[in-house]
Amino acid sequence: MTDVVYRAITVTPIADALGAEISGVDLASDLPEETVAEIRRAWLEHLVVFFRDQALGLDEFLGFARRIGNPVEYPFVKGVDGYPEIIAVAKLPDETVNFGGIWHSDTVYLERPPMASMLIAREVPPVGGDTMFANMYAAYEALSPGMQRLLDGLVAVNSSAMADVSKTREDRRRDSGDVDDREFVAEHPVVRTHPETGRKALYVNVAHTQRFVDMTEDESRPLLQFLFDHSIRPEFTCRFQWRVGSLALWDNRCAMHNPINDYHGHTRILHRITLEGDVPR
Ligand code: CO
């Protein structure tokens, strides 16, 4: 879709698969409706968009989020003081675990997983701590017609209690006070149709997807493992290097992300907001 014309913003792709930097916009200002509409259009086209050098306080961050969608609270980590919808995603010099450090789409174990997530970087390591993103439309479209037909009929069980991802929340849960030990489980189609673009996307991830409905974990594992490996092929991904003031907005309905844990001994702090989504179909 290279014929999309933008008037209020400049959109520069960072990879062929997905990801674009948007420049020429100050998110702290009172954005005209047309600018927000173009940001939204670029986001739907590129799945994840990035802004640089944005000096947004918490109120302004929340204000921009509300122009895109409806902020919701995250079940496992308490929000920052006075802002229940904003959580701090942090790794400190003495910690080795990075929050959410595994390929995933956010909170797929909920009945209505978030449409989008936004992060703004407050403190970053001198090098490292990049985030990778993967295009799940591309992953689906690259499968053979036979595999697509097979997957189109399948539903998957997604859980919040899978061992690999639970581990990545330990440090943040410890200091967030009210530790929530509930397990959330939701069944979602393995291939979902994006409610805005109408395109089909693969919707399983190694962090949350346990098995196919009406099948055992053992029976499900080989095919799931193939899909996990397939969906993160390098040509389906992009990689974003944070700077202080960088802001990312991604579409959880058609993209996965994975923060890289390669900066031990350094501090990395970002603020996150997730935006309400619908029931995947
Ligand atoms: Co995440």
PDB file of N, CA, C and O and ligand atoms in Angstrom, residues 99-102 104-107 117 119 208 250 252 257-259 272, ligand 1:
ATOM      1  N   PHE A  99      10.794  -7.918  31.860  1.00  0.00           N
ATOM      2  CA  PHE A  99       9.343  -8.055  31.844  1.00  0.00           C
ATOM      3  C   PHE A  99       8.851  -8.380  30.426  1.00  0.00           C
ATOM      4  O   PHE A  99       9.157  -7.659  29.480  1.00  0.00           O
ATOM      5  N   GLY A 100       8.082  -9.486  30.317  1.00  0.00           N
ATOM      6  CA  GLY A 100       7.531  -9.853  29.012  1.00  0.00           C
ATOM      7  C   GLY A 100       8.580 -10.294  28.011  1.00  0.00           C
ATOM      8  O   GLY A 100       8.359 -10.214  26.805  1.00  0.00           O
ATOM      9  N   GLY A 101       9.730 -10.780  28.508  1.00  0.00           N
ATOM     10  CA  GLY A 101      10.844 -11.102  27.619  1.00  0.00           C
ATOM     11  C   GLY A 101      10.697 -12.406  26.863  1.00  0.00           C
ATOM     12  O   GLY A 101      11.482 -13.346  27.040  1.00  0.00           O
ATOM     13  N   ILE A 102       9.728 -12.478  25.999  1.00  0.00           N
ATOM     14  CA  ILE A 102       9.432 -13.674  25.211  1.00  0.00           C
ATOM     15  C   ILE A 102       8.503 -13.194  24.093  1.00  0.00           C
ATOM     16  O   ILE A 102       7.831 -12.174  24.250  1.00  0.00           O
ATOM     17  N   HIS A 104       5.337 -12.574  22.142  1.00  0.00           N
ATOM     18  CA  HIS A 104       3.921 -12.644  22.522  1.00  0.00           C
ATOM     19  C   HIS A 104       3.135 -11.489  21.925  1.00  0.00           C
ATOM     20  O   HIS A 104       3.697 -10.504  21.452  1.00  0.00           O
ATOM     21  N   SER A 105       1.819 -11.634  22.006  1.00  0.00           N
ATOM     22  CA  SER A 105       0.893 -10.522  21.815  1.00  0.00           C
ATOM     23  C   SER A 105       0.337 -10.291  23.217  1.00  0.00           C
ATOM     24  O   SER A 105       0.232 -11.229  24.005  1.00  0.00           O
ATOM     25  N   ASP A 106      -0.022  -9.046  23.567  1.00  0.00           N
ATOM     26  CA  ASP A 106      -0.338  -8.784  24.971  1.00  0.00           C
ATOM     27  C   ASP A 106      -1.639  -9.439  25.447  1.00  0.00           C
ATOM     28  O   ASP A 106      -2.666  -9.372  24.770  1.00  0.00           O
ATOM     29  N   THR A 107      -1.552 -10.068  26.622  1.00  0.00           N
ATOM     30  CA  THR A 107      -2.673 -10.634  27.385  1.00  0.00           C
ATOM     31  C   THR A 107      -3.722 -11.362  26.527  1.00  0.00           C
ATOM     32  O   THR A 107      -4.912 -11.128  26.655  1.00  0.00           O
ATOM     33  N   SER A 117      -1.017  -1.585  22.253  1.00  0.00           N
ATOM     34  CA  SER A 117      -0.222  -1.201  23.412  1.00  0.00           C
ATOM     35  C   SER A 117       0.684  -0.057  23.002  1.00  0.00           C
ATOM     36  O   SER A 117       1.073   0.057  21.835  1.00  0.00           O
ATOM     37  N   LEU A 119       4.197   2.183  24.397  1.00  0.00           N
ATOM     38  CA  LEU A 119       5.302   2.316  25.351  1.00  0.00           C
ATOM     39  C   LEU A 119       6.014   3.628  25.066  1.00  0.00           C
ATOM     40  O   LEU A 119       6.198   3.998  23.899  1.00  0.00           O
ATOM     41  N   HIS A 208       1.705 -17.698  25.607  1.00  0.00           N
ATOM     42  CA  HIS A 208       0.367 -17.918  26.160  1.00  0.00           C
ATOM     43  C   HIS A 208      -0.379 -19.135  25.613  1.00  0.00           C
ATOM     44  O   HIS A 208      -1.267 -19.654  26.269  1.00  0.00           O
ATOM     45  N   TRP A 250       1.669  -0.258  18.926  1.00  0.00           N
ATOM     46  CA  TRP A 250       1.528  -1.436  18.060  1.00  0.00           C
ATOM     47  C   TRP A 250       0.151  -2.052  18.179  1.00  0.00           C
ATOM     48  O   TRP A 250      -0.575  -1.831  19.142  1.00  0.00           O
ATOM     49  N   ASN A 252      -1.902  -5.247  18.622  1.00  0.00           N
ATOM     50  CA  ASN A 252      -1.798  -6.608  19.153  1.00  0.00           C
ATOM     51  C   ASN A 252      -2.613  -7.632  18.361  1.00  0.00           C
ATOM     52  O   ASN A 252      -2.455  -8.828  18.562  1.00  0.00           O
ATOM     53  N   HIS A 257       5.440  -9.046  19.740  1.00  0.00           N
ATOM     54  CA  HIS A 257       6.641  -8.295  20.082  1.00  0.00           C
ATOM     55  C   HIS A 257       7.484  -9.100  21.058  1.00  0.00           C
ATOM     56  O   HIS A 257       6.982 -10.023  21.703  1.00  0.00           O
ATOM     57  N   ASN A 258       8.759  -8.739  21.152  1.00  0.00           N
ATOM     58  CA  ASN A 258       9.697  -9.445  22.025  1.00  0.00           C
ATOM     59  C   ASN A 258      10.809  -8.484  22.440  1.00  0.00           C
ATOM     60  O   ASN A 258      11.625  -8.101  21.616  1.00  0.00           O
ATOM     61  N   PRO A 259      10.812  -8.055  23.715  1.00  0.00           N
ATOM     62  CA  PRO A 259      11.900  -7.188  24.179  1.00  0.00           C
ATOM     63  C   PRO A 259      13.159  -8.016  24.436  1.00  0.00           C
ATOM     64  O   PRO A 259      13.106  -9.045  25.092  1.00  0.00           O
ATOM     65  N   ARG A 272       3.892   2.077  30.073  1.00  0.00           N
ATOM     66  CA  ARG A 272       3.034   1.369  29.121  1.00  0.00           C
ATOM     67  C   ARG A 272       1.562   1.668  29.361  1.00  0.00           C
ATOM     68  O   ARG A 272       1.110   1.764  30.506  1.00  0.00           O
TER      69      ARG A 272
HETATM   70 CO    CO B   1       4.064  -7.278  25.898  1.00  0.00          CO
END
